[in-house]
Amino acid sequence: MNTFIYPEYEVVRNQDNCIACRVCERQCANRVHRYDEENKKMIADSTLCVNCHRCVCLCPTHALKIVRSGDTYRENANWDMQTVNEVFRQANSGGVLLSAMGNPKNFPVYWDKILLNASQVTNPSIDPLREPMETTVYLGKRKCEVVRDQNGKLVDTMSPSLKLNLPVMFSAMSYGSISYNAHESLARAAKALGTYYNTGEGGLHKDFYQYGENTIVQVASGRFGVFKDYLEAGAAIEIKMGQGAKPGIGGHLPGAKITEDVSATRMIPQGVDAISPAPHHDIYSIEDLRQLIYSLKEATGYQKPVIVKVAAVHNCAAIASGIARSGADIIAIDGFRGGTGAAPTRIRDNVGIPIELALASVDQRLREEGIRDNVSIVVGGSIRSAADVVKAVALGADACYIATAAVLAMGCHLCRTCNTGKCNWGIATQDPELVKRLNPNIASQRLVNLLTAWNHEIQEIMGGMGINSIEALRGNRLMLRGVGLNETELKILGIRYAGESL
Amino acid sequence: MKRYVIIGNSTAAIHAVEGIRSLDKEGTILLVSDETHFTYGRPLISYYLYGKTDEEHMKYRPSDWYEVNGVQTKLGVRAEKIDAKEKTVTLSTGETVGYDKLLVATGSRPFVPPMEGLDRVEQSYSFMTMDDALRIERDFVKTDNVLVIGAGLIGLKCVEGILSRVNSVTAVDMADRILPSILDEEGSRIVQTYLEGLGVKFCLSDSAVKFESNSATMKSGKTLSFDKLVLAVGVRANIELVKEAGGACERGICCNEKQETSLADVYAAGDCAISHDITAGVDRVLALLPNAAFQGRTAGVNMAGGDVSFDQAIPMNAMGLFGLHMMTAGVYEGEVYKEHKDGNYKKLFCQDGVLKGFILIGDVSRAGIYTSLIRNRTPLCEVDFDLLKTRPQLAAFSKTYRRENFTKEV
Amino acid sequence: MKRIYVEEKWCLGCHLCEYECAFANSGMTDMVKALKGKTIHPKIRVEDGKNVHFAVNCRHCKDAICVNSCIAGALSRSESGVVEIDRNKCVGCFTCVLVCPYGAVMPDGDGHVAQKCELCTKNLCGEPNCVAHCPNRAIVYEERD
């Protein structure tokens, strides 16, 4: 017999305000709400609620809220409720626990322990509304030989690069894990913003080839949807070696999500589970990686930069060093708080390292080895705001990847049940009735709004520091100070403690 | 500058003026009517008696309408004669007016069959015009027992109007059921039962053969006494003006889809004119207000030099009696779909792959969706008719239909 | 003129528009007060078909058959193109219901007169309230050909 687990959250309805319009009922894919004909009242079954807030947002009289249920076991600092419930759940099912979105555990968020500098007296700050403020970023190799043709003219030997109007891109989310409309929203927003979105390992739907100039196409261990046109369609190719939410393991898209369209895009059979292997079976070394990089470059005429994406793990500095020598143009590092549509809970919550530390160590290592200009560095894995972006750039990143913030902008309320496929916001689902809830006309505008706002903030912050371009901020760790950090952390981050002057 | 003359002051005439003015703002319009009232909705007279409206609200158009539309009126004046050669109309005032385009929208008049002794009945009324309604309002008193000859549309609307004003109402009809022209037998029974429940008495399959001043001897031998008599047997189209001028007429004035009569520059519209009923496939008078409006508009536009046709005439009626609503349209031929539950009655008639007609009693919501199927002769293979049978809905139409209608101006 | 257009692709069938319509035309400023415990009689109605939802309200036809058919002259087209109904003139014969091809004219709550969408021109909303509150922009109010 299954142990009953009292729901962690409870739907609370203000019956005085409820007009029984039944919008909550119609909008809940989990069937929490229903109308009791007899008593002429709406009632809710909290055991089914995932706390996605769809009903709360749509209730026209604001009669609904969702609160912590308050049910609790005997307090125990070691065996907290979540831990106990997970044991119950596994004893009930015998299965590996699955979770979605990023690591929610109470690990330190280093962004929040880093503070930014500002100009006072001895150096002028800059008003971005009156003076030029450059947020354009180019991603790719910065090294080039000076070569002249027989007439003595300079030959362009610059490697291909990506031009971003602001140092933020949308990171990989596959069509399959997210919906067609979510993809369209990201694609349209990337185009409008002058940045890029990323196909993830789901191939590129034929409808979205038109956004190719703003698309990064991914090649991952399952090779789903990879073929000549796909590689040629994108502005850059990303080899995904790992993902922050589940380093070291592959992916698993349940057959139920492999609809006709997803199947065609991924080039796999309909209705059959799509398994991405944990490793690339042709990559067991940096040399192997180099082969894939050059295969892809060869296939696309050396016209597109190649990104290698790895999860932030313990020896990522050494790995990055290898990648920087492998011919890759860009290294993407994904921190342990990065989101996912589904990951084993234990992996998500316990594997990998914080992106702040990984970034600092990689940047430091590449500088020390004199190969920092071989590659650009893009970081992701919970970049939550413009401040995080500025701090990341100051720590050494060229640009940031965001995904959780992007899906939030599209409507996600972080209920973390993407793996159920019943996303009430139309994002992480393939159910047509749910997918249509995400209107790309609205969602793409919200994405544009978000990043436009961030860009204003980035400019404002940079101006305050007296810096007028992202280029001048990159790796400028003097602009950062730590609080609440120990010596080791400060050393890895390469920053001084707050209050320490030069 | 064109000279337009319009004989009539009701629906067809008004819509004709609007049709003319949609193209020609300059021409002179003379409107002649033997009624003295400002244009009013004829069918409203029963609602007037029923207390649902008053004279002010019965105006079919705003008070300044004639002025705004540049219409010169001669109210209380009869058009006596049309000279189609000279293109003149002689009026009851003796005046003769010339026209470039003439519209005959003379409507119809009550038909009174010859019945012995009718002239002996002093308190006899017809029920067609505002004046009729005003007479009834003035004369009928709470103690009156009223005999209504005719249990059709006019008769029963009259019954509705007067029931609460008098002591009793008995409606007589030769037919064996009420509303025989718009309902089927079962439908008639439903409505009859409803009306009887409200106290209306019926005497069916019977007719008056002889009248005394306060009683009628019926064919069945019964004698019905009354204080007031209402004659609502039927109507006849006013075709004489055109007929005498040499225009082709049958039971109504013959006209084509442009509302042109056989006389040059003479148009006819409304209850006096013949329509081509697309459901029955025959030419007949369709004395219905919407039909008069469409014909009038068509005539007006064509008179002003436009080129439009009206080829969607169908019989249709929306009728309410003491809160019971019924809607009917088309002809009752072909395959039948029937539903009768919860006090609602529905019958749909299909033939040759199109909806031909329907009867709805009680729940009449969205009936227009059915009507448009008939009017547009929509092939039923283009819609989900099984869905439509249960209730009228646009979900049964194609996505294309909805795109055309919901995402564009219509 | 600006009209309401319905994009069924985006309609979720949530029926919020019906409640927003009823509220807008209630004359009240508090939705709970206006609608709690009441049966609503909105002028916009959502149809839920097989895998399809869409709202239907008056299309404000250029050559409106309801206006032409009205026996009382209660229905008219304003100068700006809005098909309006004068409740004081309407006698509730429902000929408009009989002729509207969209089923967009209906008896009002009491069943005495007809009602239809007047684009919130006769209430305090200014712009159609269903449009303002559609959560997925399935109902829009704009100028189109």
Short mmCIF file of C-alpha atoms in Angstrom, two decimals, chain B residues 36-318:
data_model
loop_
_atom_site.label_atom_id
_atom_site.label_comp_id
_atom_site.label_asym_id
_atom_site.label_seq_id
_atom_site.Cartn_x
_atom_site.Cartn_y
_atom_site.Cartn_z
CA THR B 36 -51.16 59.72 -41.74
CA HIS B 37 -48.71 58.28 -39.22
CA PHE B 38 -45.00 58.75 -39.14
CA THR B 39 -43.49 55.51 -40.46
CA TYR B 40 -43.96 52.79 -37.88
CA GLY B 41 -43.31 49.09 -37.63
CA ARG B 42 -46.57 47.52 -38.74
CA PRO B 43 -46.12 44.29 -36.78
CA LEU B 44 -45.74 46.37 -33.64
CA ILE B 45 -49.44 47.00 -33.33
CA SER B 46 -49.95 43.83 -31.32
CA TYR B 47 -47.04 44.77 -29.04
CA TYR B 48 -48.66 48.15 -28.66
CA LEU B 49 -51.85 46.58 -27.38
CA TYR B 50 -49.86 44.09 -25.29
CA GLY B 51 -48.16 47.06 -23.63
CA LYS B 52 -44.63 46.39 -24.80
CA THR B 53 -44.24 49.60 -26.70
CA ASP B 54 -45.88 52.95 -27.24
CA GLU B 55 -46.52 55.24 -30.17
CA GLU B 56 -43.30 57.15 -29.72
CA HIS B 57 -41.18 53.99 -29.69
CA MET B 58 -43.07 52.46 -32.58
CA LYS B 59 -41.49 54.96 -34.95
CA TYR B 60 -39.57 52.86 -37.42
CA ARG B 61 -36.98 55.59 -37.88
CA PRO B 62 -35.83 58.64 -35.89
CA SER B 63 -38.18 61.64 -35.96
CA ASP B 64 -35.98 63.65 -38.29
CA TRP B 65 -35.56 60.80 -40.74
CA TYR B 66 -37.62 62.25 -43.63
CA GLU B 67 -35.76 65.52 -43.32
CA VAL B 68 -32.34 63.98 -43.02
CA ASN B 69 -33.00 61.87 -46.08
CA GLY B 70 -34.52 64.68 -48.08
CA VAL B 71 -37.91 63.04 -48.43
CA GLN B 72 -40.95 65.11 -49.23
CA THR B 73 -43.99 63.39 -47.77
CA LYS B 74 -47.64 63.47 -48.67
CA LEU B 75 -49.26 61.58 -45.82
CA GLY B 76 -52.97 60.88 -45.84
CA VAL B 77 -52.92 61.05 -49.60
CA ARG B 78 -53.78 58.12 -51.83
CA ALA B 79 -52.11 57.40 -55.09
CA GLU B 80 -55.05 56.77 -57.41
CA LYS B 81 -53.52 56.01 -60.76
CA ILE B 82 -50.25 55.36 -62.48
CA ASP B 83 -49.70 56.44 -66.03
CA ALA B 84 -46.69 54.42 -67.02
CA LYS B 85 -46.41 56.05 -70.44
CA GLU B 86 -46.49 59.61 -69.22
CA LYS B 87 -44.66 58.53 -66.07
CA THR B 88 -47.07 60.24 -63.75
CA VAL B 89 -49.03 59.33 -60.65
CA THR B 90 -52.41 60.85 -59.96
CA LEU B 91 -53.09 61.49 -56.29
CA SER B 92 -56.32 61.61 -54.31
CA THR B 93 -55.79 65.37 -54.01
CA GLY B 94 -56.29 65.60 -57.76
CA GLU B 95 -52.67 66.46 -58.22
CA THR B 96 -50.55 64.64 -60.78
CA VAL B 97 -46.88 64.12 -60.07
CA GLY B 98 -44.26 63.03 -62.53
CA TYR B 99 -41.51 60.54 -61.79
CA ASP B 100 -38.35 59.20 -63.31
CA LYS B 101 -38.46 56.15 -61.08
CA LEU B 102 -41.49 54.92 -59.23
CA LEU B 103 -41.71 52.43 -56.39
CA VAL B 104 -44.98 50.78 -55.59
CA ALA B 105 -44.83 49.65 -51.97
CA THR B 106 -48.53 49.60 -51.31
CA GLY B 107 -48.54 46.59 -49.02
CA SER B 108 -51.66 44.60 -48.44
CA ARG B 109 -55.07 44.92 -46.89
CA PRO B 110 -57.18 42.62 -44.80
CA PHE B 111 -59.12 40.09 -46.78
CA VAL B 112 -62.69 39.72 -45.72
CA PRO B 113 -64.46 36.77 -47.28
CA PRO B 114 -68.13 37.27 -48.06
CA MET B 115 -70.06 36.18 -44.97
CA GLU B 116 -73.70 36.62 -44.53
CA GLY B 117 -74.77 39.31 -42.14
CA LEU B 118 -71.34 40.76 -41.57
CA ASP B 119 -72.74 44.20 -42.23
CA ARG B 120 -75.04 43.71 -39.27
CA VAL B 121 -72.07 43.50 -36.89
CA GLU B 122 -71.44 46.96 -35.54
CA GLN B 123 -68.38 46.16 -33.48
CA SER B 124 -66.24 44.67 -36.21
CA TYR B 125 -62.48 45.28 -36.42
CA SER B 126 -59.59 44.39 -38.60
CA PHE B 127 -55.99 44.16 -37.37
CA MET B 128 -53.50 45.58 -39.84
CA THR B 129 -52.71 49.16 -39.12
CA MET B 130 -52.02 51.56 -36.30
CA ASP B 131 -55.50 52.97 -36.71
CA ASP B 132 -56.93 49.48 -36.20
CA ALA B 133 -54.90 49.14 -33.02
CA LEU B 134 -55.97 52.55 -31.78
CA ARG B 135 -59.63 51.70 -32.40
CA ILE B 136 -59.29 48.46 -30.48
CA GLU B 137 -57.52 50.23 -27.66
CA ARG B 138 -60.27 52.82 -27.51
CA ASP B 139 -63.23 50.44 -27.80
CA PHE B 140 -62.36 47.19 -26.07
CA VAL B 141 -63.35 46.95 -22.43
CA LYS B 142 -62.77 44.50 -19.63
CA THR B 143 -66.20 42.92 -19.96
CA ASP B 144 -65.93 42.22 -23.66
CA ASN B 145 -66.12 38.75 -25.12
CA VAL B 146 -64.15 38.82 -28.32
CA LEU B 147 -64.45 36.56 -31.30
CA VAL B 148 -61.40 36.48 -33.55
CA ILE B 149 -61.94 35.02 -36.99
CA GLY B 150 -58.64 33.50 -38.01
CA ALA B 151 -56.08 31.66 -35.84
CA GLY B 152 -53.12 32.45 -38.01
CA LEU B 153 -50.25 34.85 -37.39
CA ILE B 154 -52.36 38.00 -37.39
CA GLY B 155 -55.22 36.53 -35.47
CA LEU B 156 -53.07 35.14 -32.71
CA LYS B 157 -50.92 38.24 -32.40
CA CYS B 158 -54.18 40.10 -31.97
CA VAL B 159 -55.23 37.60 -29.33
CA GLU B 160 -52.00 38.24 -27.48
CA GLY B 161 -52.56 41.97 -27.69
CA ILE B 162 -56.09 41.97 -26.36
CA LEU B 163 -56.36 39.00 -23.99
CA SER B 164 -55.63 40.94 -20.84
CA ARG B 165 -57.87 43.83 -21.93
CA VAL B 166 -61.07 41.82 -22.26
CA ASN B 167 -63.16 39.16 -20.57
CA SER B 168 -62.67 36.35 -23.05
CA VAL B 169 -61.20 35.63 -26.44
CA THR B 170 -62.28 32.89 -28.80
CA ALA B 171 -60.35 32.28 -31.99
CA VAL B 172 -62.01 30.53 -34.89
CA ASP B 173 -60.34 28.91 -37.83
CA MET B 174 -61.49 26.79 -40.74
CA ALA B 175 -58.34 24.75 -40.40
CA ASP B 176 -58.19 22.01 -37.82
CA ARG B 177 -55.26 23.65 -36.07
CA ILE B 178 -53.78 27.01 -35.25
CA LEU B 179 -50.99 28.71 -37.16
CA PRO B 180 -51.42 26.27 -40.03
CA SER B 181 -49.25 28.32 -42.36
CA ILE B 182 -46.12 28.17 -40.23
CA LEU B 183 -46.39 25.14 -37.95
CA ASP B 184 -46.80 21.43 -38.42
CA GLU B 185 -49.54 19.56 -36.60
CA GLU B 186 -47.52 18.73 -33.53
CA GLY B 187 -46.21 22.26 -33.28
CA SER B 188 -49.73 23.65 -33.58
CA ARG B 189 -50.87 21.41 -30.75
CA ILE B 190 -48.04 22.54 -28.49
CA VAL B 191 -48.83 26.19 -29.03
CA GLN B 192 -52.56 25.63 -28.77
CA THR B 193 -52.20 23.84 -25.46
CA TYR B 194 -50.03 26.68 -24.20
CA LEU B 195 -52.55 29.30 -25.25
CA GLU B 196 -55.47 27.36 -23.85
CA GLY B 197 -53.59 27.24 -20.58
CA LEU B 198 -53.68 31.02 -20.60
CA GLY B 199 -57.42 31.05 -21.15
CA VAL B 200 -57.67 31.46 -24.90
CA LYS B 201 -60.56 29.49 -26.40
CA PHE B 202 -60.42 27.94 -29.82
CA CYS B 203 -63.05 26.83 -32.24
CA LEU B 204 -61.29 24.94 -35.01
CA SER B 205 -62.39 23.13 -38.15
CA ASP B 206 -65.27 25.52 -38.16
CA SER B 207 -66.27 28.75 -39.79
CA ALA B 208 -68.89 31.40 -39.39
CA VAL B 209 -71.64 31.15 -41.94
CA LYS B 210 -73.92 33.82 -40.67
CA PHE B 211 -73.62 36.85 -38.40
CA GLU B 212 -76.12 38.64 -36.26
CA SER B 213 -75.10 41.87 -34.53
CA ASN B 214 -73.63 40.02 -31.54
CA SER B 215 -73.41 36.40 -32.55
CA ALA B 216 -72.13 34.12 -35.23
CA THR B 217 -73.73 30.95 -36.45
CA MET B 218 -71.11 28.43 -37.22
CA LYS B 219 -70.99 25.81 -39.91
CA SER B 220 -71.07 23.19 -37.17
CA GLY B 221 -74.33 24.64 -36.00
CA LYS B 222 -72.88 26.20 -32.91
CA THR B 223 -73.69 29.77 -32.09
CA LEU B 224 -70.94 31.97 -30.69
CA SER B 225 -71.94 35.23 -29.12
CA PHE B 226 -69.55 38.15 -28.86
CA ASP B 227 -69.29 41.77 -27.98
CA LYS B 228 -66.48 42.51 -30.40
CA LEU B 229 -65.53 40.80 -33.63
CA VAL B 230 -62.01 40.82 -35.09
CA LEU B 231 -61.54 39.72 -38.69
CA ALA B 232 -58.06 38.31 -39.21
CA VAL B 233 -58.67 35.84 -41.97
CA GLY B 234 -55.93 36.89 -44.30
CA VAL B 235 -54.56 39.62 -46.47
CA ARG B 236 -54.61 40.57 -50.12
CA ALA B 237 -51.79 42.38 -51.87
CA ASN B 238 -52.58 45.88 -53.10
CA ILE B 239 -51.81 45.33 -56.76
CA GLU B 240 -54.49 47.43 -58.36
CA LEU B 241 -52.39 50.49 -59.18
CA VAL B 242 -49.97 48.46 -61.22
CA LYS B 243 -52.57 46.16 -62.66
CA GLU B 244 -54.65 49.05 -63.93
CA ALA B 245 -51.59 50.65 -65.42
CA GLY B 246 -51.05 47.48 -67.43
CA GLY B 247 -48.38 45.88 -65.29
CA ALA B 248 -48.21 42.13 -64.90
CA CYS B 249 -49.73 40.86 -61.68
CA GLU B 250 -50.68 37.59 -60.16
CA ARG B 251 -51.59 37.44 -56.49
CA GLY B 252 -48.95 40.12 -56.14
CA ILE B 253 -47.19 42.45 -58.47
CA CYS B 254 -44.81 40.50 -60.67
CA CYS B 255 -41.23 41.65 -60.48
CA ASN B 256 -37.77 40.34 -61.16
CA GLU B 257 -34.76 40.01 -58.87
CA LYS B 258 -34.09 43.71 -59.29
CA GLN B 259 -37.64 44.45 -58.18
CA GLU B 260 -38.53 45.82 -61.61
CA THR B 261 -42.14 45.34 -62.65
CA SER B 262 -43.16 44.78 -66.23
CA LEU B 263 -43.66 48.54 -66.49
CA ALA B 264 -40.59 50.55 -67.37
CA ASP B 265 -39.13 52.47 -64.41
CA VAL B 266 -41.74 51.09 -62.07
CA TYR B 267 -40.54 48.97 -59.19
CA ALA B 268 -42.44 47.03 -56.59
CA ALA B 269 -41.42 45.84 -53.16
CA GLY B 270 -42.91 44.58 -49.95
CA ASP B 271 -46.16 42.81 -49.24
CA CYS B 272 -47.67 43.89 -52.57
CA ALA B 273 -44.94 42.20 -54.60
CA ILE B 274 -44.16 38.66 -55.56
CA SER B 275 -40.93 37.03 -54.43
CA HIS B 276 -39.18 33.96 -55.65
CA ASP B 277 -39.19 31.61 -52.66
CA ILE B 278 -35.95 29.69 -53.04
CA THR B 279 -37.03 26.97 -50.67
CA ALA B 280 -40.27 26.08 -52.41
CA GLY B 281 -38.95 27.11 -55.81
CA VAL B 282 -42.10 29.07 -56.55
CA ASP B 283 -43.08 32.69 -56.99
CA ARG B 284 -45.36 33.94 -54.29
CA VAL B 285 -46.11 36.82 -52.02
CA LEU B 286 -43.97 36.57 -48.89
CA ALA B 287 -45.63 39.10 -46.65
CA LEU B 288 -42.77 39.31 -44.15
CA LEU B 289 -41.11 42.37 -42.81
CA PRO B 290 -37.48 41.37 -43.49
CA ASN B 291 -38.44 40.42 -47.01
CA ALA B 292 -39.99 43.84 -47.54
CA ALA B 293 -36.80 45.43 -46.25
CA PHE B 294 -34.54 43.47 -48.59
CA GLN B 295 -36.79 44.11 -51.56
CA GLY B 296 -37.15 47.77 -50.72
CA ARG B 297 -33.43 48.23 -50.41
CA THR B 298 -32.86 46.39 -53.68
CA ALA B 299 -35.46 48.49 -55.47
CA GLY B 300 -34.02 51.72 -54.09
CA VAL B 301 -30.46 50.96 -55.10
CA ASN B 302 -31.53 49.95 -58.59
CA MET B 303 -33.76 53.00 -58.94
CA ALA B 304 -30.74 55.16 -58.20
CA GLY B 305 -28.74 53.50 -60.92
CA GLY B 306 -27.15 50.69 -58.97
CA ASP B 307 -27.25 47.08 -59.96
CA VAL B 308 -28.19 44.71 -57.19
CA SER B 309 -30.38 41.65 -57.01
CA PHE B 310 -32.29 40.05 -54.21
CA ASP B 311 -32.39 36.33 -54.74
CA GLN B 312 -32.52 34.94 -51.25
CA ALA B 313 -36.18 35.24 -50.40
CA ILE B 314 -37.37 32.60 -48.00
CA PRO B 315 -40.41 32.38 -45.82
CA MET B 316 -39.42 32.87 -42.19
CA ASN B 317 -41.15 33.90 -39.04
CA ALA B 318 -40.10 34.80 -35.55
#
